[in-house]
GROMACS .gro file of C-alpha atoms in nm:
model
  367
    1UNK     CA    1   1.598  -1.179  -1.077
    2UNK     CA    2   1.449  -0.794  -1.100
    3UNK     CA    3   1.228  -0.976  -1.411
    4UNK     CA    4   1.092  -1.278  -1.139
    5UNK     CA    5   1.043  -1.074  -0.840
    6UNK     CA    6   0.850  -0.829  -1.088
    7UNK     CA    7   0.621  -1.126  -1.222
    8UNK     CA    8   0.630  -1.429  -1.054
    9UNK     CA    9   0.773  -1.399  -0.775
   10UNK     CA   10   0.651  -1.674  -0.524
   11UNK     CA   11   0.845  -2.006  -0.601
   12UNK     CA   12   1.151  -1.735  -0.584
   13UNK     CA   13   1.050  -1.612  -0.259
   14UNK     CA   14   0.992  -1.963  -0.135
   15UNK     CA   15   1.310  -2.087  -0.203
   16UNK     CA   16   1.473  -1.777  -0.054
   17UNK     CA   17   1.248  -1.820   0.264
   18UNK     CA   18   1.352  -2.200   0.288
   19UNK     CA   19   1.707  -2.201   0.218
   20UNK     CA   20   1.855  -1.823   0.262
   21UNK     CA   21   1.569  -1.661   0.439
   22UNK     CA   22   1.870  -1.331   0.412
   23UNK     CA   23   2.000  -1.349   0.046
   24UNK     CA   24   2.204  -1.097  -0.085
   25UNK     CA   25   2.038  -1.011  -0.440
   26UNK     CA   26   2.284  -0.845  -0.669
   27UNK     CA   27   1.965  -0.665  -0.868
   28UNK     CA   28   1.841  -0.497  -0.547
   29UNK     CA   29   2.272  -0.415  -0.444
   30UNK     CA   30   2.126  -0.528  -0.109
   31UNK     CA   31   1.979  -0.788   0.157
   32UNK     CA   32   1.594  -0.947   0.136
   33UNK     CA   33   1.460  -1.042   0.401
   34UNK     CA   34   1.156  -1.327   0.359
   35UNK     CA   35   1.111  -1.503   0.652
   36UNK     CA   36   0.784  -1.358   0.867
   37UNK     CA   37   0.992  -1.395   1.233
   38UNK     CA   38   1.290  -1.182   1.078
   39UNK     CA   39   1.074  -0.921   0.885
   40UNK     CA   40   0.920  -0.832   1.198
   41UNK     CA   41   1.250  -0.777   1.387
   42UNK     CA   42   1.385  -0.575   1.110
   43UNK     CA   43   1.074  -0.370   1.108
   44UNK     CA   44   1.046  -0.319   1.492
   45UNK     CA   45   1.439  -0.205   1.584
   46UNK     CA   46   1.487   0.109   1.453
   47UNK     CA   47   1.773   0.149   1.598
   48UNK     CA   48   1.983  -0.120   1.376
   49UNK     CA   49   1.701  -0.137   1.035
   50UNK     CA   50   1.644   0.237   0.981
   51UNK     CA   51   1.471   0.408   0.696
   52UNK     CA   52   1.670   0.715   0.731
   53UNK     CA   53   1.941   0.715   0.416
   54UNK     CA   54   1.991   0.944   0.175
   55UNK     CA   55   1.929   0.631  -0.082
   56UNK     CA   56   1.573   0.584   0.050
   57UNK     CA   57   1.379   0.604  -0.255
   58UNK     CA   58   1.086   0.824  -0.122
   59UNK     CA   59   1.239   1.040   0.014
   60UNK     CA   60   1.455   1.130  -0.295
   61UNK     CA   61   1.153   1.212  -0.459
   62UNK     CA   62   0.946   1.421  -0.233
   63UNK     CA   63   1.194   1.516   0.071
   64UNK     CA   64   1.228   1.336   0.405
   65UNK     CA   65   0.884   1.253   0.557
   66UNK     CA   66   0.754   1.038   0.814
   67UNK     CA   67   0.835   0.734   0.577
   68UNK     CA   68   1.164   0.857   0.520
   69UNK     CA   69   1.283   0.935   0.890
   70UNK     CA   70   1.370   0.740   1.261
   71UNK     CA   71   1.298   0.824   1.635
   72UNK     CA   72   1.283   1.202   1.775
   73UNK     CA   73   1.199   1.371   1.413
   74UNK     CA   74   1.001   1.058   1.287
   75UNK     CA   75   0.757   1.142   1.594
   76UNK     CA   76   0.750   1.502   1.554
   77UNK     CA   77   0.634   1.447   1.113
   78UNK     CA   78   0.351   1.164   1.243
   79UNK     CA   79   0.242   1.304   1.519
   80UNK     CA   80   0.042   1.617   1.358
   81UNK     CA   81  -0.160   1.343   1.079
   82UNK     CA   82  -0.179   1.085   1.332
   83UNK     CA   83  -0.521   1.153   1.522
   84UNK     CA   84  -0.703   1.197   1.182
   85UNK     CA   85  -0.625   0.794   1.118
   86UNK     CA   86  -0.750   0.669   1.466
   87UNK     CA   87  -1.073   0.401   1.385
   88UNK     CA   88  -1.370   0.639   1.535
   89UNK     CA   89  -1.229   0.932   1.368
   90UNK     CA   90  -1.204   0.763   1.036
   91UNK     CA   91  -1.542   0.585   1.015
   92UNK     CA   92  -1.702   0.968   1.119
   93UNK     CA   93  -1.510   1.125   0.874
   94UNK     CA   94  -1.491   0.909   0.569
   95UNK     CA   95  -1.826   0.628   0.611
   96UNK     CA   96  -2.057   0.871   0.468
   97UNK     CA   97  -1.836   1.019   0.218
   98UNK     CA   98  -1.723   0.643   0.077
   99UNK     CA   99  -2.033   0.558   0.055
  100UNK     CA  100  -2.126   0.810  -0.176
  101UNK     CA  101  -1.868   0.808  -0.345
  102UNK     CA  102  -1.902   0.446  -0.448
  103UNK     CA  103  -2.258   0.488  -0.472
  104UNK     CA  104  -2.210   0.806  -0.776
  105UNK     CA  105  -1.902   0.535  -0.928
  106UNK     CA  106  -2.083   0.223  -0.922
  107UNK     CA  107  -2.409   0.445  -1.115
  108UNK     CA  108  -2.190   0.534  -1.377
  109UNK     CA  109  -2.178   0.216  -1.540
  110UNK     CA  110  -2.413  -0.057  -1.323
  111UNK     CA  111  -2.612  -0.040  -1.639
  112UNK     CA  112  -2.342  -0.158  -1.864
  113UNK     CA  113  -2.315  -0.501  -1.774
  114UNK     CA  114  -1.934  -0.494  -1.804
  115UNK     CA  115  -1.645  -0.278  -1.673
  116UNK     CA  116  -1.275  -0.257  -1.530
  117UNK     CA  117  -1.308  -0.208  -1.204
  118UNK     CA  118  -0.961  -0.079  -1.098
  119UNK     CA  119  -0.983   0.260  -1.334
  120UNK     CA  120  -1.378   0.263  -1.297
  121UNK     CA  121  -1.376   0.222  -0.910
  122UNK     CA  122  -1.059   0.085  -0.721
  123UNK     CA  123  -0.859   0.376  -0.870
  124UNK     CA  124  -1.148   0.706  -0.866
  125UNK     CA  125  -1.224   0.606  -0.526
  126UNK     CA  126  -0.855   0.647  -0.386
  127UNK     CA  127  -0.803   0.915  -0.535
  128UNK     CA  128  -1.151   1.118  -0.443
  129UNK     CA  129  -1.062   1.002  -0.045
  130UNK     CA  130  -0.720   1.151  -0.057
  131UNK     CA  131  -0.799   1.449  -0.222
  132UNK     CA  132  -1.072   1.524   0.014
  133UNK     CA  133  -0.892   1.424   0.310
  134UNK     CA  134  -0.585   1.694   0.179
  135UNK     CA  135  -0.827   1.965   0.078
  136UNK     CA  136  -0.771   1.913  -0.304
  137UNK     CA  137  -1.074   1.982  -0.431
  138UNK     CA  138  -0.934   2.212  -0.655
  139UNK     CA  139  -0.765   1.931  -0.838
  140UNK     CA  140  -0.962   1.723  -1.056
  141UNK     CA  141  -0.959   1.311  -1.056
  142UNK     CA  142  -0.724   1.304  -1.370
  143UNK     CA  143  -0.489   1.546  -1.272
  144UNK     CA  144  -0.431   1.378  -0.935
  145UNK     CA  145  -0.416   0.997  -1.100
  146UNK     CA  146  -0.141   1.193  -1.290
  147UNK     CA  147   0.044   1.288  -0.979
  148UNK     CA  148   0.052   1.002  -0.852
  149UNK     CA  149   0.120   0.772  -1.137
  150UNK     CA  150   0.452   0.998  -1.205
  151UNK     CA  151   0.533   0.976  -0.865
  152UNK     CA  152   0.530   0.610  -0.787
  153UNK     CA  153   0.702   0.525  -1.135
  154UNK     CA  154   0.954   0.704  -1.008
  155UNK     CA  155   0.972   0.525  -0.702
  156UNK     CA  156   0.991   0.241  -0.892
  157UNK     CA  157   1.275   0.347  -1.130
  158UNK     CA  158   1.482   0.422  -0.792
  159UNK     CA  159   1.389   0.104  -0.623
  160UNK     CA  160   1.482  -0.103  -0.970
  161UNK     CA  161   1.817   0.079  -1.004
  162UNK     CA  162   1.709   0.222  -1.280
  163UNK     CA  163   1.784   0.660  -1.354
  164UNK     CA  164   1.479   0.821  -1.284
  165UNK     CA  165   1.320   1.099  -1.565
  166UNK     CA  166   1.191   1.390  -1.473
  167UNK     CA  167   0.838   1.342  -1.469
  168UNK     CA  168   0.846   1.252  -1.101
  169UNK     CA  169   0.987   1.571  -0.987
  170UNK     CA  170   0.753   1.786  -1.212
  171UNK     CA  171   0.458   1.585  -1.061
  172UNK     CA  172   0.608   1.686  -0.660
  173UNK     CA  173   0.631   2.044  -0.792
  174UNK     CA  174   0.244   2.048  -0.923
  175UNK     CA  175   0.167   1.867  -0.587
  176UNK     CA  176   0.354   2.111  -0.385
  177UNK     CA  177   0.189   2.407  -0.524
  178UNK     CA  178  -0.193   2.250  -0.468
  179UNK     CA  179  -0.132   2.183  -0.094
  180UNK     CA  180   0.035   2.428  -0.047
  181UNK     CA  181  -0.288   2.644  -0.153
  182UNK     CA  182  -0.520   2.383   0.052
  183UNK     CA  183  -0.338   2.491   0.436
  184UNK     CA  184  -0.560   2.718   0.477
  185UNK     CA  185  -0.878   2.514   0.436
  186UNK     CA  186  -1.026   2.212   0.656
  187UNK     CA  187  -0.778   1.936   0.550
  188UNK     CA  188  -0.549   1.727   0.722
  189UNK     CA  189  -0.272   1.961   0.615
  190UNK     CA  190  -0.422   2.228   0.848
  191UNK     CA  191  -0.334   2.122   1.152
  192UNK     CA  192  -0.033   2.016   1.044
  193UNK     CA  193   0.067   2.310   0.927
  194UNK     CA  194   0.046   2.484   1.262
  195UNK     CA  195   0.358   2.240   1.385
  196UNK     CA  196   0.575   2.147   1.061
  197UNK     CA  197   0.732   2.367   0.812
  198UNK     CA  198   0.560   2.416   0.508
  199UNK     CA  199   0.797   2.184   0.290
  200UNK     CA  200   0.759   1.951   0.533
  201UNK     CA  201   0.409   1.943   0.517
  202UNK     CA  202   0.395   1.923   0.230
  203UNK     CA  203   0.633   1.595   0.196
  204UNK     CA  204   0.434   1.409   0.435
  205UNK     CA  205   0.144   1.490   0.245
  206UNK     CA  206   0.243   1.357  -0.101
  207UNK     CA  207   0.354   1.041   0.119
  208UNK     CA  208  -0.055   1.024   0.216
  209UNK     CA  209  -0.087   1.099  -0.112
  210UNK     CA  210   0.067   0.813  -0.324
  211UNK     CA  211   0.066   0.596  -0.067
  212UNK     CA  212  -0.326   0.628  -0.007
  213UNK     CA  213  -0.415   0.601  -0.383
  214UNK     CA  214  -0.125   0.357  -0.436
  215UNK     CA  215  -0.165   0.081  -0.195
  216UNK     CA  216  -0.553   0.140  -0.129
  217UNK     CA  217  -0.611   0.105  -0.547
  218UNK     CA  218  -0.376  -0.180  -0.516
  219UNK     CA  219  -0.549  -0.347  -0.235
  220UNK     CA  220  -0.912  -0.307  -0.342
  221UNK     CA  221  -0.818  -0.456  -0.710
  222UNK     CA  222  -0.633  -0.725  -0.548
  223UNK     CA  223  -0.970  -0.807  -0.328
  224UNK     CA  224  -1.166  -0.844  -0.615
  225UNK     CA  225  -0.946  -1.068  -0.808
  226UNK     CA  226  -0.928  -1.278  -0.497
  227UNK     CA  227  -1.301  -1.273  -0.371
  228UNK     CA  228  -1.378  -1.330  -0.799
  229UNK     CA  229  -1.171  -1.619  -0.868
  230UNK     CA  230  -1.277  -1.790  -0.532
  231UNK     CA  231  -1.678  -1.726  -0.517
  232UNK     CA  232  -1.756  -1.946  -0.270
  233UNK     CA  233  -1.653  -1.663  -0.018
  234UNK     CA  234  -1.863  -1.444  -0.210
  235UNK     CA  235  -2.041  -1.370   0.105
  236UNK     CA  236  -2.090  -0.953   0.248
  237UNK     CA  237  -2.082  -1.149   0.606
  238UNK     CA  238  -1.716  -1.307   0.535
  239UNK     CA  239  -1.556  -0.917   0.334
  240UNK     CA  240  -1.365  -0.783   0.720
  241UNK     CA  241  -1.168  -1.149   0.675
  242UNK     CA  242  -1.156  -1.155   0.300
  243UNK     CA  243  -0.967  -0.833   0.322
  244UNK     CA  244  -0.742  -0.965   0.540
  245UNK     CA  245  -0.683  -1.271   0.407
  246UNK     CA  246  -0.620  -1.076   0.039
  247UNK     CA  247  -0.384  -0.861   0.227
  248UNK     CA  248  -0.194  -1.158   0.355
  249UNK     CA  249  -0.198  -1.316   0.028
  250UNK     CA  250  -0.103  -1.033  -0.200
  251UNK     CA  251   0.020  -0.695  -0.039
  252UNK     CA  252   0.020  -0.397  -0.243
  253UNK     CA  253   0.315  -0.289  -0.145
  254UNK     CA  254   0.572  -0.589  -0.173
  255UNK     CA  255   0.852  -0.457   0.006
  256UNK     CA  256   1.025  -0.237   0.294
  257UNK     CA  257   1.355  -0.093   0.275
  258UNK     CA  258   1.593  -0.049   0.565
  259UNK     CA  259   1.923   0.010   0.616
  260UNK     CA  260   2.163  -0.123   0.857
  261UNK     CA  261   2.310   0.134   1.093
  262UNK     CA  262   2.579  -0.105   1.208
  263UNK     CA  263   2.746  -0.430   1.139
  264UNK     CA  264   2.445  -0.718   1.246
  265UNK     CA  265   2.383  -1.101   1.191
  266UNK     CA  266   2.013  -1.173   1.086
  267UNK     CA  267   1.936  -1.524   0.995
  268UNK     CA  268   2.273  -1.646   0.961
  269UNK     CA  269   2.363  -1.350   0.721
  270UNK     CA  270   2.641  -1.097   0.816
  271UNK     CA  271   2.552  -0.718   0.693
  272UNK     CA  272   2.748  -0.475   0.696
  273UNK     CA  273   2.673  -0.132   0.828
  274UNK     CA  274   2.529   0.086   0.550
  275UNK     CA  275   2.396  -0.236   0.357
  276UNK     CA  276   2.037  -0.188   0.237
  277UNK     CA  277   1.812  -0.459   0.379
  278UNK     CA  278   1.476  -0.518   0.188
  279UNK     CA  279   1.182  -0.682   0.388
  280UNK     CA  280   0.952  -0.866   0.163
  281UNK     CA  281   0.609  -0.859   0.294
  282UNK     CA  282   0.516  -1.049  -0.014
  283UNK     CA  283   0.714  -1.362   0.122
  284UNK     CA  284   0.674  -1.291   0.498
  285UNK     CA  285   0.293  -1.306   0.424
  286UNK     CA  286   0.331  -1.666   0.266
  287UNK     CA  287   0.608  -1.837   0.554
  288UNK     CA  288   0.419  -2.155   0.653
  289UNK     CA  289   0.524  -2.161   0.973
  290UNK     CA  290   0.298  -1.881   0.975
  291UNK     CA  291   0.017  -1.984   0.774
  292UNK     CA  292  -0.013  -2.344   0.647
  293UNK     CA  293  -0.118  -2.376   0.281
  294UNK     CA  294   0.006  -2.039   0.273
  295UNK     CA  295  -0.099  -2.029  -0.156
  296UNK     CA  296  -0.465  -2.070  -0.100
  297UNK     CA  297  -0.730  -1.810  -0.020
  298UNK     CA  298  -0.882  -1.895   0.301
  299UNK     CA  299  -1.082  -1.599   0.479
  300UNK     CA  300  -1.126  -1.823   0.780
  301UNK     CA  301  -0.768  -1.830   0.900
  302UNK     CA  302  -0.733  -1.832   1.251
  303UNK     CA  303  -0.447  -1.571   1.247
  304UNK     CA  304  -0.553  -1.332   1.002
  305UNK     CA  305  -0.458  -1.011   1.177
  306UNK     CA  306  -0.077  -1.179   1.124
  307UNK     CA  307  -0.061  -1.058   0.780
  308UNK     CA  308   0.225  -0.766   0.741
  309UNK     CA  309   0.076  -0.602   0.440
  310UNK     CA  310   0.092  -0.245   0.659
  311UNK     CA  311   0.448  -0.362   0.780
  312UNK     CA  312   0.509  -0.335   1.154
  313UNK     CA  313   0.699  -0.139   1.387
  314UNK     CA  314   0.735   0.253   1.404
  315UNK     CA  315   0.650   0.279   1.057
  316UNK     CA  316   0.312   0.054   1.040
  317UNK     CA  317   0.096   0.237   0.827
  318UNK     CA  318  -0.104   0.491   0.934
  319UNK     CA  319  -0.378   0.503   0.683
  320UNK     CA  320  -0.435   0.120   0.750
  321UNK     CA  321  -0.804   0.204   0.870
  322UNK     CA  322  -0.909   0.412   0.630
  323UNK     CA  323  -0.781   0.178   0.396
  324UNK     CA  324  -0.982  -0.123   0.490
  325UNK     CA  325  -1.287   0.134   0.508
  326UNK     CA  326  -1.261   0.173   0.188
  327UNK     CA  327  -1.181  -0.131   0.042
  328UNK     CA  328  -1.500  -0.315   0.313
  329UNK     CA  329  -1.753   0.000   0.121
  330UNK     CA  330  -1.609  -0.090  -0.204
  331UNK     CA  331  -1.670  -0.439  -0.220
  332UNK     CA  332  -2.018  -0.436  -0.069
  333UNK     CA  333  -2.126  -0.189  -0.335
  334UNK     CA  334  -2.013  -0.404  -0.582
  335UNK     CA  335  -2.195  -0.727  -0.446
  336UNK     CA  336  -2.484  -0.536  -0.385
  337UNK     CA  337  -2.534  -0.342  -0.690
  338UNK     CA  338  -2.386  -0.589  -0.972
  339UNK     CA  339  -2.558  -0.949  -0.960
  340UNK     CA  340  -2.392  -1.202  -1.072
  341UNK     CA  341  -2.072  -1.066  -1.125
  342UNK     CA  342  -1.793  -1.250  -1.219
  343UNK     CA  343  -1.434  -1.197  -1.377
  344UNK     CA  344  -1.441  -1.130  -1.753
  345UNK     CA  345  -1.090  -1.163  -1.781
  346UNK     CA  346  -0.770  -1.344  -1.631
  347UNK     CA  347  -0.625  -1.091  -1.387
  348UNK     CA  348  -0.279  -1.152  -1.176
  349UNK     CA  349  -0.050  -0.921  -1.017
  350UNK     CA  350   0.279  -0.766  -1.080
  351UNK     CA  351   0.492  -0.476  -0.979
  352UNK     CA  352   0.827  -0.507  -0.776
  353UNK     CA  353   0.750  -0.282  -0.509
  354UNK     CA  354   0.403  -0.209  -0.572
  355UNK     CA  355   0.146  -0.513  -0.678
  356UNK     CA  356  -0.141  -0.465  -0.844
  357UNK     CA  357  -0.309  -0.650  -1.201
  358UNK     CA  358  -0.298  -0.438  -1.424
  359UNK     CA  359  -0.694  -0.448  -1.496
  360UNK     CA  360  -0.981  -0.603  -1.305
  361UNK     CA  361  -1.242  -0.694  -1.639
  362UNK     CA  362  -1.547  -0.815  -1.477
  363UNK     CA  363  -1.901  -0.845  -1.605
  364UNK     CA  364  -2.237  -0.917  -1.478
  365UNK     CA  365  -2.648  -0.942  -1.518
  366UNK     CA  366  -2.745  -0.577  -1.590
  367UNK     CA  367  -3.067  -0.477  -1.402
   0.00000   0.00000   0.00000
């Protein structure tokens, strides 16, 4: 089942979501959750779903963090990095610096004609947002890809039941040495700093850190494929809706984990206190009670803002803004720079907790 919900996982999912929306899955040792109605109330009662385990994958990689942690000390980790992510502040501190940023990627190969947009664009521009945003300037674009890479396969590993290496732990310890060296400059560390511990800090922001080059790679590349193999919403007018509708379709990050803090019923399932429940946003974002023809690309749902690709709850993500800013600069660059373009290549997703394809080949009419 690990192989399917790593691949393929939709007829699986719908299935699941039709006849055991709460399946106990043997390969996960735990619960999945893929009906939209009971993903949300997992995700909104922290009190009975929490994230705060020792098992939680995360946080057995880089140390208890806002992702990792419930009520009082969730609040008191958030609450420092939180007024950085709020819409104004985001579009006056990142719309200029996005724009140029795509602008300098998109020159270094518009010429070409051809080009794989997730390592050429999707994955350089994540990276160069998140390491200005945590003052690593130091730190150049490979070294950081390399970070993060180790990090989330690690993640991964955990989540998959598989024994981790130790490249994950040697990427933290790089990590943890650049930021911190970066407290002391403008960052988004810097004010944290002033309230958390220094290892704590310094959790939370390798949690920005994967999770802003992770999902917001994830999600642009995922975009394109969509917007590509559908052109006829190949429109700049329509991208606020396509991203929301590629969201809904295909979250980069597939899944939530929780675990139950007492004995509970959810959709006609018993669990048992301690028993990890997984939430898949991947099948929540396809129930069609939800959204009818729940399969096909439509930007021009109705209830678009419905999708669960940030989850929901205490825990909805709080880079979601900056996120779409990116991914809205990203594809308007590419539709106004490279006429014609079109994929090269097939391109589909995979990934068990984090879905992605693997490349995005595209080509187009060089100027």
């Amino acid at each position: 089942m690990i192989e399917q919900l790593t691949s393929d996982p939709y007829a699986l999912l719908a299935r699941l979501r039709a006849t055991e929306p709460v399946a106990w899955v043997p390969s996960l040792n735990g619960w999945l959750v893929t009906r939209h109605d009971l993903a949300l109330q997992v995700m909104r009662d922290a009190a009975t779903f929490t994230v705060d385990d020792p098992r939680f994958s995360t946080a057995r990689v880089v140390g208890p963090s806002m992702l990792s942690l419930d009520a009082a000390e969730h609040t008191r980790h958030r609450t420092p990095f939180a007024r950085h992510f709020r819409p104004r502040e985001i579009s006056d501190r990142f719309d200029g610096f996005v724009r140029a940023e795509c602008a300098r990627l998109v020159d270094g190969f518009a010429a070409a004609g051809r080009a794989e947009l997730r390592r050429a664009l999707a994955g350089p521009l994540s990276v160069a947002v998140v390491a200005d945003a945590l003052g690593l300037d130091d730190a150049d674009t490979a070294r950081v890809l390399a970070w993060y890479d180790a990090i989330v396969s690690t993640v991964d590993d955990i989540s998959a039941g598989r024994e981790p290496g130790p490249r994950g732990a040697e990427a933290f310890g790089e990590l943890r040495s650049h930021i911190e060296g970066s407290v002391g400059r403008r960052s988004l560390v810097t004010e944290a700093a002033s309230v958390l511990d220094l290892p704590e800090v310094v959790s939370n922001a390798a949690v920005l850190m994967f999770g802003g080059i992770e999902t917001t790679e994830g999600m642009i590349a995922n975009l394109l494929v969509h917007l590509l193999r559908n052109p006829e919403h190949l429109d700049r007018a329509l991208v606020p809706e396509a991203i929301e509708e590629s969201l809904r379709l295909e979250p980069a990050a597939a899944v939530v984990d929780r675990y139950a803090t007492r004995d509970v019923a959810l959709g006609g399932a018993s669990i048992a206190r301690g028993d990890l429940v997984t939430v898949s946003l991947t099948a929540a974002n396809r129930d069609p009670a939800v959204f009818p023809e729940p399969h096909v690309f439509d930007p021009h749902r109705p209830n678009l803002r419905k999708q669960l690709a940030f989850a929901h709850g205490p825990h909805f993500c709080l880079g979601a803004d900056l996120a779409r800013l990116e991914a809205r600069i990203a594809v308007e660059t590419v539709l106004d720079r490279l006429p014609g373009i079109a994929l090269a290549e097939p391109a589909t997703a995979s990934g068990l907790v984090f879905r992605k394809p693997a490349a995005v080949h595209v080509r187009w009419l060089p100027s």
